PDB file of C-alpha atoms in Angstrom:
ATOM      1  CA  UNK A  11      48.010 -23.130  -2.398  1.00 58.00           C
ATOM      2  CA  UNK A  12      44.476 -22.168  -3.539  1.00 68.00           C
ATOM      3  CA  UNK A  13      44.175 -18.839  -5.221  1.00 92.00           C
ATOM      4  CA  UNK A  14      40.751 -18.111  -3.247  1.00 95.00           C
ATOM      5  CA  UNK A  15      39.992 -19.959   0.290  1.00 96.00           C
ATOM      6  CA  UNK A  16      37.042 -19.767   2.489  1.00 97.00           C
ATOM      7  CA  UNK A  17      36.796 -20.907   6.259  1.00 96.00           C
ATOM      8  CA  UNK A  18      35.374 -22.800   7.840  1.00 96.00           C
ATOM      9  CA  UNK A  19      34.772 -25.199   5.407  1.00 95.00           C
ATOM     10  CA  UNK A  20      31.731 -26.800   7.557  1.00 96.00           C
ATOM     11  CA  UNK A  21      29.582 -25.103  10.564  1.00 97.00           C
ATOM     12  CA  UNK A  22      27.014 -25.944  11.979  1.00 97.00           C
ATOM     13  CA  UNK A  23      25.057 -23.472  14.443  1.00 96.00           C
ATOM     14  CA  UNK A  24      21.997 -23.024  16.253  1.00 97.00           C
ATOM     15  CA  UNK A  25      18.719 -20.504  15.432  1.00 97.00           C
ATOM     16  CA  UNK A  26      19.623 -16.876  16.773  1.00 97.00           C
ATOM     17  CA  UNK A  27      23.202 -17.217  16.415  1.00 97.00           C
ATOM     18  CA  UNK A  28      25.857 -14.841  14.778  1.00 96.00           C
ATOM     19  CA  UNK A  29      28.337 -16.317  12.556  1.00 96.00           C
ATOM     20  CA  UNK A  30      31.119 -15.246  10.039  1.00 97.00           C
ATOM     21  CA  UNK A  31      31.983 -16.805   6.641  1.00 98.00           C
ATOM     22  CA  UNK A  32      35.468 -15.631   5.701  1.00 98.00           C
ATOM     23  CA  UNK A  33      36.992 -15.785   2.052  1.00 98.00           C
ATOM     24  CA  UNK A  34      40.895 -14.552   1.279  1.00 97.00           C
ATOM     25  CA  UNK A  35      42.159 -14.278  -2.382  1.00 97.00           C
ATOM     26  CA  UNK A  36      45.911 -14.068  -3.353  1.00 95.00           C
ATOM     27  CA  UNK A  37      44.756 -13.437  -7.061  1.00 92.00           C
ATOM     28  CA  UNK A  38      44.752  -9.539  -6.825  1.00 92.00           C
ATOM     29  CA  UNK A  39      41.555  -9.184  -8.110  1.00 91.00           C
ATOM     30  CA  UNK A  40      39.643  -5.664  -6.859  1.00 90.00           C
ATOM     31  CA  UNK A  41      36.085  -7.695  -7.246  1.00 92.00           C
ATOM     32  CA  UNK A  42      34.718  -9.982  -4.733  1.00 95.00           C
ATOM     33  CA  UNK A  43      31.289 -11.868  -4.392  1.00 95.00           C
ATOM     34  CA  UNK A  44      29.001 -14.433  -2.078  1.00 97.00           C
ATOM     35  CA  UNK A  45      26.853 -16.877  -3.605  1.00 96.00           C
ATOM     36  CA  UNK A  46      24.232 -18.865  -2.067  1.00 97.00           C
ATOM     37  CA  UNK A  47      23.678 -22.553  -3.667  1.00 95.00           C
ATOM     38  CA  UNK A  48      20.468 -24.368  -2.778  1.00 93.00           C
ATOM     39  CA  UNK A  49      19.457 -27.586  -4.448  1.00 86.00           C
ATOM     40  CA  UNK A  50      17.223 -27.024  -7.583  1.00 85.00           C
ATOM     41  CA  UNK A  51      17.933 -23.296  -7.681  1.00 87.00           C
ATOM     42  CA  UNK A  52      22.003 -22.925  -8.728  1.00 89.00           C
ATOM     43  CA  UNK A  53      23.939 -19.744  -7.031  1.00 93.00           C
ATOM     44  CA  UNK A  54      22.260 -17.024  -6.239  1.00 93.00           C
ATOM     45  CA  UNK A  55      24.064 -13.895  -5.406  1.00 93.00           C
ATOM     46  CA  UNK A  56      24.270 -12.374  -2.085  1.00 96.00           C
ATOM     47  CA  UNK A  57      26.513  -9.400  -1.876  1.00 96.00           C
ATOM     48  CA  UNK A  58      29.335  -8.020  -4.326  1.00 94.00           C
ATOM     49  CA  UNK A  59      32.101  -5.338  -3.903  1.00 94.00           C
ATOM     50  CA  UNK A  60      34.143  -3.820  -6.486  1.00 90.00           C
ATOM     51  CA  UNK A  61      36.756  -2.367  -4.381  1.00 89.00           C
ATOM     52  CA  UNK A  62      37.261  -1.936  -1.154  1.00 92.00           C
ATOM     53  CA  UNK A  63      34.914   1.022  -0.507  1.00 92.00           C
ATOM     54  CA  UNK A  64      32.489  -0.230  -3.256  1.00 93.00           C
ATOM     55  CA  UNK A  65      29.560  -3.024  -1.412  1.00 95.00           C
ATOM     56  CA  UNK A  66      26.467  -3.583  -3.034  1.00 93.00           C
ATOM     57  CA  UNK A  67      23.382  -5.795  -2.494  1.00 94.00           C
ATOM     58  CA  UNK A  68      22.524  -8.556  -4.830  1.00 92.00           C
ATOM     59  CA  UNK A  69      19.567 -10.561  -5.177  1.00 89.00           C
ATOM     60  CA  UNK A  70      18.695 -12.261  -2.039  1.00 94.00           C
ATOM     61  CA  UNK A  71      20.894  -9.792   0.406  1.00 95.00           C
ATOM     62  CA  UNK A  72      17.482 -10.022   3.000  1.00 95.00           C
ATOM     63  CA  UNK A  73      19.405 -11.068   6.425  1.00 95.00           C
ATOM     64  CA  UNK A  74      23.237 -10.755   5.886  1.00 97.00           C
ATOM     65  CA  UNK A  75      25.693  -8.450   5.920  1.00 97.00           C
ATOM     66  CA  UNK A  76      29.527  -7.926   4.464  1.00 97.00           C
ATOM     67  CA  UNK A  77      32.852  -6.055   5.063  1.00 97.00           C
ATOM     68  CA  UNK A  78      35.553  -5.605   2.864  1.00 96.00           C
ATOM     69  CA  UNK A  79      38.473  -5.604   5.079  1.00 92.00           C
ATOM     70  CA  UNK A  80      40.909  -5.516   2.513  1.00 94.00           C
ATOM     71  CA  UNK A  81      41.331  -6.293  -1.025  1.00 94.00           C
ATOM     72  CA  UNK A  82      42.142  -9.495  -0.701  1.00 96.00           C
ATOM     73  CA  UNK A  83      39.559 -10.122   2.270  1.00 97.00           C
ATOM     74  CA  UNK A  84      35.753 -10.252   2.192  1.00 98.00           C
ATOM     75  CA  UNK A  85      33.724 -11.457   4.994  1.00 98.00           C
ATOM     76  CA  UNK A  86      29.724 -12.723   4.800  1.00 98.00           C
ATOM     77  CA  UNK A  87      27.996 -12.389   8.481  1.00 98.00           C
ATOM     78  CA  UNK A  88      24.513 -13.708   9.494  1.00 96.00           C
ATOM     79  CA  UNK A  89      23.743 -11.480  11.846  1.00 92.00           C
ATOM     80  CA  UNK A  90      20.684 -13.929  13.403  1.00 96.00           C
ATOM     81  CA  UNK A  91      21.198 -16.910  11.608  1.00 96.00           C
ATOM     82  CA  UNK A  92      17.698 -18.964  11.009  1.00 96.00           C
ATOM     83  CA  UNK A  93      17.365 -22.623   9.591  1.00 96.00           C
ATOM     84  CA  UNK A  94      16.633 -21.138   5.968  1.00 95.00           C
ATOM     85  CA  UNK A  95      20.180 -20.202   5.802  1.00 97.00           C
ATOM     86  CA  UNK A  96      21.229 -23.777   5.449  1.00 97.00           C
ATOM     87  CA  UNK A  97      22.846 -23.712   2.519  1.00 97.00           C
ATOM     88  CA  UNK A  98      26.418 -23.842   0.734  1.00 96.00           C
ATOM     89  CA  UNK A  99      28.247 -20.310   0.802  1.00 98.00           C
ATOM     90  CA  UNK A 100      30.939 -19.644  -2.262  1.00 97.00           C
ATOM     91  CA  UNK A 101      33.041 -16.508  -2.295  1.00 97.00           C
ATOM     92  CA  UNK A 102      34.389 -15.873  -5.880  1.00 95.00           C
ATOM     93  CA  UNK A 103      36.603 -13.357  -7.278  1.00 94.00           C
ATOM     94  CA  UNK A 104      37.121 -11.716 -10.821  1.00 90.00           C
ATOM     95  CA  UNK A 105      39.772  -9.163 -12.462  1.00 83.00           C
ATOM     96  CA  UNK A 106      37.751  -6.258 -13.766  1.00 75.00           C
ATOM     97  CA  UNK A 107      40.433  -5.538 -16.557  1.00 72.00           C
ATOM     98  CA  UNK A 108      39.516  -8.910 -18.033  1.00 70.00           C
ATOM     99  CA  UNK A 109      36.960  -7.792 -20.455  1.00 68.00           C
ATOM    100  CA  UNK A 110      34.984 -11.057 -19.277  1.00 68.00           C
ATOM    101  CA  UNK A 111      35.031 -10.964 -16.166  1.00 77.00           C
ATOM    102  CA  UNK A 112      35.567 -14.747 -15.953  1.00 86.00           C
ATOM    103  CA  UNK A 113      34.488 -15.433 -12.097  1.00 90.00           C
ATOM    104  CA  UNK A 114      36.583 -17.975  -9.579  1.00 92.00           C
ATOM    105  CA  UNK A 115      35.523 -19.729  -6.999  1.00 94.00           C
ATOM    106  CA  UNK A 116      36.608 -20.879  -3.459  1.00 95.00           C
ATOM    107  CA  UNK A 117      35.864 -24.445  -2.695  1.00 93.00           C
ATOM    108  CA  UNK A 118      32.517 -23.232  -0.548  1.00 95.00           C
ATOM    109  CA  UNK A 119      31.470 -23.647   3.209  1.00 97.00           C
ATOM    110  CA  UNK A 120      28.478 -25.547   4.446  1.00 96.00           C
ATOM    111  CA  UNK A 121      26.699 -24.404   6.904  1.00 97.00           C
ATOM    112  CA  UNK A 122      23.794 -26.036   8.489  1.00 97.00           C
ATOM    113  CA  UNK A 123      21.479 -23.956  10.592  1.00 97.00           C
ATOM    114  CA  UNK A 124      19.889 -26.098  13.467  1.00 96.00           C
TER     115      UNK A 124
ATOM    116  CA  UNK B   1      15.435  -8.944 -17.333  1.00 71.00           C
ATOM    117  CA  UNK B   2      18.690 -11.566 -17.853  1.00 78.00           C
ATOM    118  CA  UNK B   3      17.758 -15.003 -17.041  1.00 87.00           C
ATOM    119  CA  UNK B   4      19.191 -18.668 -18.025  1.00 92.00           C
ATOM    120  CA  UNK B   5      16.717 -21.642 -18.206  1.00 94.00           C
ATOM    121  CA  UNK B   6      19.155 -25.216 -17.747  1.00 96.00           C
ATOM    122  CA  UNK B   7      17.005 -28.055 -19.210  1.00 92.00           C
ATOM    123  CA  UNK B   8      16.738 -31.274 -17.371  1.00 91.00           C
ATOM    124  CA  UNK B   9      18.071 -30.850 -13.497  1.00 93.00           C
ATOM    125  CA  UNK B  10      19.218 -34.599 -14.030  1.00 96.00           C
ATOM    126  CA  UNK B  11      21.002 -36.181 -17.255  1.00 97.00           C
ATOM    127  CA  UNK B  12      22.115 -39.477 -17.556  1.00 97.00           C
ATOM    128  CA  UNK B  13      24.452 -40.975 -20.322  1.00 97.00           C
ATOM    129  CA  UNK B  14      26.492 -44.250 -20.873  1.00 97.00           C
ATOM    130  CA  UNK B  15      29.862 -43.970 -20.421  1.00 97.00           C
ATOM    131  CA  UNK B  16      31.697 -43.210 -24.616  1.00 97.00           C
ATOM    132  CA  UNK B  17      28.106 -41.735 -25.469  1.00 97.00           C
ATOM    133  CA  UNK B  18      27.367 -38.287 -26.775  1.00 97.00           C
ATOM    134  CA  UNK B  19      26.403 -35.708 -23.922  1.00 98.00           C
ATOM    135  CA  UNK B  20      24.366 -32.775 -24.341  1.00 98.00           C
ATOM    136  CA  UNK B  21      23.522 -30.278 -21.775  1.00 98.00           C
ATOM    137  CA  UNK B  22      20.826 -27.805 -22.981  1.00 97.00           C
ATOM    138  CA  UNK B  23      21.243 -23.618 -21.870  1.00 96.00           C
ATOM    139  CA  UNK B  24      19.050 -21.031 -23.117  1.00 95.00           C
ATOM    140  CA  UNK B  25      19.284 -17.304 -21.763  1.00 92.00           C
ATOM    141  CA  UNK B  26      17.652 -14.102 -22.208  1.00 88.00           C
ATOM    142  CA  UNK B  27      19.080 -11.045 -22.495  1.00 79.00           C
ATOM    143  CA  UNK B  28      18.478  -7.760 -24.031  1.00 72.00           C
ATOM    144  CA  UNK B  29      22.247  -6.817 -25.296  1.00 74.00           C
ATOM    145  CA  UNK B  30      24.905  -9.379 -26.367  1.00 73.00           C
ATOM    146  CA  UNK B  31      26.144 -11.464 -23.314  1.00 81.00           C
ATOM    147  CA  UNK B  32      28.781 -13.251 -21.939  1.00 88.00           C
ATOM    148  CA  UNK B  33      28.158 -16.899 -21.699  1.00 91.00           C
ATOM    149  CA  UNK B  34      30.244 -19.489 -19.169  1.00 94.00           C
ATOM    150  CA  UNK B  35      30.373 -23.010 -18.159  1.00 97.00           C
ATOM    151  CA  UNK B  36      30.857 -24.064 -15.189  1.00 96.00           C
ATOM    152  CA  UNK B  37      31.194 -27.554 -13.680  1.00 96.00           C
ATOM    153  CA  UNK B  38      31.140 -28.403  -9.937  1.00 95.00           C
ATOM    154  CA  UNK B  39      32.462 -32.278  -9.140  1.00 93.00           C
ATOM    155  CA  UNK B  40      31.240 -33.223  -5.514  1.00 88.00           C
ATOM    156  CA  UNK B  41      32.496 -31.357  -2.531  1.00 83.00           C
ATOM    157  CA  UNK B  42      34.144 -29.055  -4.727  1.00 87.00           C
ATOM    158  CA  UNK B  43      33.883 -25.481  -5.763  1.00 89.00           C
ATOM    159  CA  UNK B  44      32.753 -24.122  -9.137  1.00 93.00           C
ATOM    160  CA  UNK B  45      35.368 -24.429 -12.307  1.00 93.00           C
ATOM    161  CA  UNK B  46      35.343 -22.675 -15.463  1.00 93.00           C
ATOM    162  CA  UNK B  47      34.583 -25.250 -18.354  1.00 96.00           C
ATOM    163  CA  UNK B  48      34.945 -22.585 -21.201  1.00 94.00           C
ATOM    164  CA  UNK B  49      33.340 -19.094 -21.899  1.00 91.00           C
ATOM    165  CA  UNK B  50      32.029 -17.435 -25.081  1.00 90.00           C
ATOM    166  CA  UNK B  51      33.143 -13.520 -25.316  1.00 83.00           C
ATOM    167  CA  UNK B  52      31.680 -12.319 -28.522  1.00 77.00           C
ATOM    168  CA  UNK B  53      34.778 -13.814 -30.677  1.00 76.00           C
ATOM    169  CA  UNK B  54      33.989 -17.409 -32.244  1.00 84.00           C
ATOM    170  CA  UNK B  55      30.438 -19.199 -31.547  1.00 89.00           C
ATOM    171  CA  UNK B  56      32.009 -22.698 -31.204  1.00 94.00           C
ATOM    172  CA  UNK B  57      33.716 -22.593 -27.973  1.00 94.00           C
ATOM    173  CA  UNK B  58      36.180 -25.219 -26.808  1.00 95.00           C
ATOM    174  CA  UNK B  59      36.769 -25.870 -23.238  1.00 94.00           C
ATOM    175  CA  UNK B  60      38.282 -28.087 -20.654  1.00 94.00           C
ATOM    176  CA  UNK B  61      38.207 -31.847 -20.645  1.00 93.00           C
ATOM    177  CA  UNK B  62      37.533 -32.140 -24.134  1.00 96.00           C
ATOM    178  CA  UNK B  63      34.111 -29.905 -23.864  1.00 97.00           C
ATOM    179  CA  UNK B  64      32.442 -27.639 -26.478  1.00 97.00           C
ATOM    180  CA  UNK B  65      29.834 -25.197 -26.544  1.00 97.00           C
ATOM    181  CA  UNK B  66      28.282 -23.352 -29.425  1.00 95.00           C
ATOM    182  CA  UNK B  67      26.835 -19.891 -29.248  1.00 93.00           C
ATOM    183  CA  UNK B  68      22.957 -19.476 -30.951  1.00 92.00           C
ATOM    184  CA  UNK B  69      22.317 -15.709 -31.118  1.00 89.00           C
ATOM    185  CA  UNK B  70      18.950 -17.003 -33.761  1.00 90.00           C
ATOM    186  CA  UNK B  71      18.060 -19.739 -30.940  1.00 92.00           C
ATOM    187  CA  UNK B  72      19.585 -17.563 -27.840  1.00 92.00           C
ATOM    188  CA  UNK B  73      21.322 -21.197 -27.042  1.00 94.00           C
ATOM    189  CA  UNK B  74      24.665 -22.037 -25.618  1.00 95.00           C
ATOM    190  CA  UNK B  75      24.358 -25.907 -25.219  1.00 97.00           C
ATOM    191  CA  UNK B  76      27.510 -27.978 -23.631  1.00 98.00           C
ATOM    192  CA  UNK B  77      28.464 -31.237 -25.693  1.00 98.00           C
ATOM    193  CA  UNK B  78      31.393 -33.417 -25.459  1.00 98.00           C
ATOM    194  CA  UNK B  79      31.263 -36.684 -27.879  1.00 97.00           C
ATOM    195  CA  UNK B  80      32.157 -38.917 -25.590  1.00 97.00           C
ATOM    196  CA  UNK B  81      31.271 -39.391 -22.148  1.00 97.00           C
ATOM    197  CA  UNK B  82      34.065 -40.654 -19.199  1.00 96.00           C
ATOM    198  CA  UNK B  83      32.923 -41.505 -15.805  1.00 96.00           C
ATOM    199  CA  UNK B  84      35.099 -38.461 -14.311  1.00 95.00           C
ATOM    200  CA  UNK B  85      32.855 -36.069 -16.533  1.00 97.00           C
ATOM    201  CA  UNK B  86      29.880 -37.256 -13.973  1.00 96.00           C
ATOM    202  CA  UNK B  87      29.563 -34.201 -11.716  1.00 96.00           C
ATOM    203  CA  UNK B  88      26.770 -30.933 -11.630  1.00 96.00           C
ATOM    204  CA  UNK B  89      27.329 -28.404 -14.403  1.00 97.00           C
ATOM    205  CA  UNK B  90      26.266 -25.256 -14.124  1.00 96.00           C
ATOM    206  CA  UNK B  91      25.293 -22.314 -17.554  1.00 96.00           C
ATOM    207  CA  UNK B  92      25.760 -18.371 -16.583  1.00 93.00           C
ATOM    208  CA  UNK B  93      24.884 -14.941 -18.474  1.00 90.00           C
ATOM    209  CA  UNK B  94      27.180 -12.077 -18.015  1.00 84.00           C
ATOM    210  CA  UNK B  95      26.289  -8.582 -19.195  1.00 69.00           C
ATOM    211  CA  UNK B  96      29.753  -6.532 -19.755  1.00 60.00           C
ATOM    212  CA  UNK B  97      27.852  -3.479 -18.772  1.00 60.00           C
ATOM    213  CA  UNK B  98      26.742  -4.828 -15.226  1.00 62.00           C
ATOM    214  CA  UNK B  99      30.347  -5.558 -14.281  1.00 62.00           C
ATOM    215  CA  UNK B 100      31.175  -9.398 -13.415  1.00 68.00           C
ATOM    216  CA  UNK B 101      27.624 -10.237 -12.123  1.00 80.00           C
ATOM    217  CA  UNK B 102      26.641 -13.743 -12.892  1.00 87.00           C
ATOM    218  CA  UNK B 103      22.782 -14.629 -13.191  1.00 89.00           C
ATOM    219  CA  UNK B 104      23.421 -18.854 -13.173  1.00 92.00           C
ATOM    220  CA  UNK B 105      21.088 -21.656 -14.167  1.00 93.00           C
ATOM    221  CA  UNK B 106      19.095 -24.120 -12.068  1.00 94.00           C
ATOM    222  CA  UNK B 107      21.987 -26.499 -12.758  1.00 95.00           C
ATOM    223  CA  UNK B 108      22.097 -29.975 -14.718  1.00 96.00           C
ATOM    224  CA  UNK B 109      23.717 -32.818 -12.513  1.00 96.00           C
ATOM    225  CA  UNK B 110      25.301 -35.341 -15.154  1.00 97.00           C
ATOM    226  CA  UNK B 111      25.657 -38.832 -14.129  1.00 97.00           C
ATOM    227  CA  UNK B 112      27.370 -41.565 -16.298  1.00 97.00           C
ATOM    228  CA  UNK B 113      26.830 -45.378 -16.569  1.00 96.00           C
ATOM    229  CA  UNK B 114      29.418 -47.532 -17.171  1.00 94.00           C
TER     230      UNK B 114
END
């Protein structure tokens, strides 16, 4: 089984709608992201958490929101989603006693905003 | 500010030819430097990293990267292309003291001729 998974894998949903991007790890990792990836512009990060209690905006946060049910669980909301949002989502996790930090990645959901 | 510049959004090589994907970053302290590739419909995956021990860095799939501290480079190069290798790769700066933050290039989508 994959070590991080996000669902859905595909949505599509209309202007003005809420709608919730879900990502699970079974890695044990305390540290959680959300990446946007547009064409032309690579990932772009969204929101982060470092634990459970621990949330913090990242560069284009402008429109969603998060929760950090759980270590292992980190959701990505669009509270009003607009056509702009259309994009590829990726959740990724990393191990913050790895010196590194080396960052993996769930397999992504597209969403396309209508 | 940390930033990474990915030369060329498109590369295209014959299949047994040399490839070379260029990466330069800024940063004001010594980073960490990934790879990243991303085949189609598929999530990100770590290629090889560079953590402050050697500058030549060998990865996956028969990848290297060398570390430029003079040229603040970390080009990808493998010497000989396969048609699997065709896929979007992807250069990121770390900063150990930001935590596991990734600031990630524009992106360089490889394709390879036969």
């Amino acid at each position: 089984d994959a070590d991080v998974t996000q669902t859905p894998r595909n949505r599509i949903t209309k202007t003005g709608k809420r709608i919730m991007l879900e990502c699970s790890q079974t890695k044990g990792h305390d540290r959680m992201y959300w990446y946007r990836q547009d064409p032309g512009l690579g990932l772009r990060l969204i929101y982060y958490s470092f634990d459970v209690k621990d949330i913090n905006k990242g560069e284009i946060s402008d429109g969603y929101s998060v929760s950090r049910q759980a270590q292992a669980k980190f959701s990505l909301s669009l509270e009003s989603a607009i056509p702009n949002q259309t994009a590829l989502y990726f959740c990724a996790t990393s191990d913050r006693t790895e010196g590194s930090e080396t960052q993996y990645f769930g397999p992504g959901t597209r969403l396309l905003v209508l | 500010a940390q930033s990474v510049t990915q030369l060329g959004s498109h590369v295209s090589v014959s299949e047994g030819a040399l490839v070379l994907l260029r990466c330069n970053y800024s940063s004001s302290v010594p980073p960490y430097l990934f790879w990243y590739v991303q085949y189609p419909n598929q999530g990100l995956q770590l290629l090889l990293k560079y953590t402050s021990a050697a500058t030549l860095v060998k990865g996956i799939n028969g990848f290297e990267a060398e570390f430029k501290k003079s040229e603040t480079s970390f080009h990808l190069t493998k010497p000989s292309a396969h048609m699997r290798d065709a896929a979007e790769y992807f250069c990121a700066v770390s900063l150990g003291n930001q935590g596991g933050k990734l600031i990630f290039g524009q992106g360089t989508e490889l394709s390879v001729k036969p």
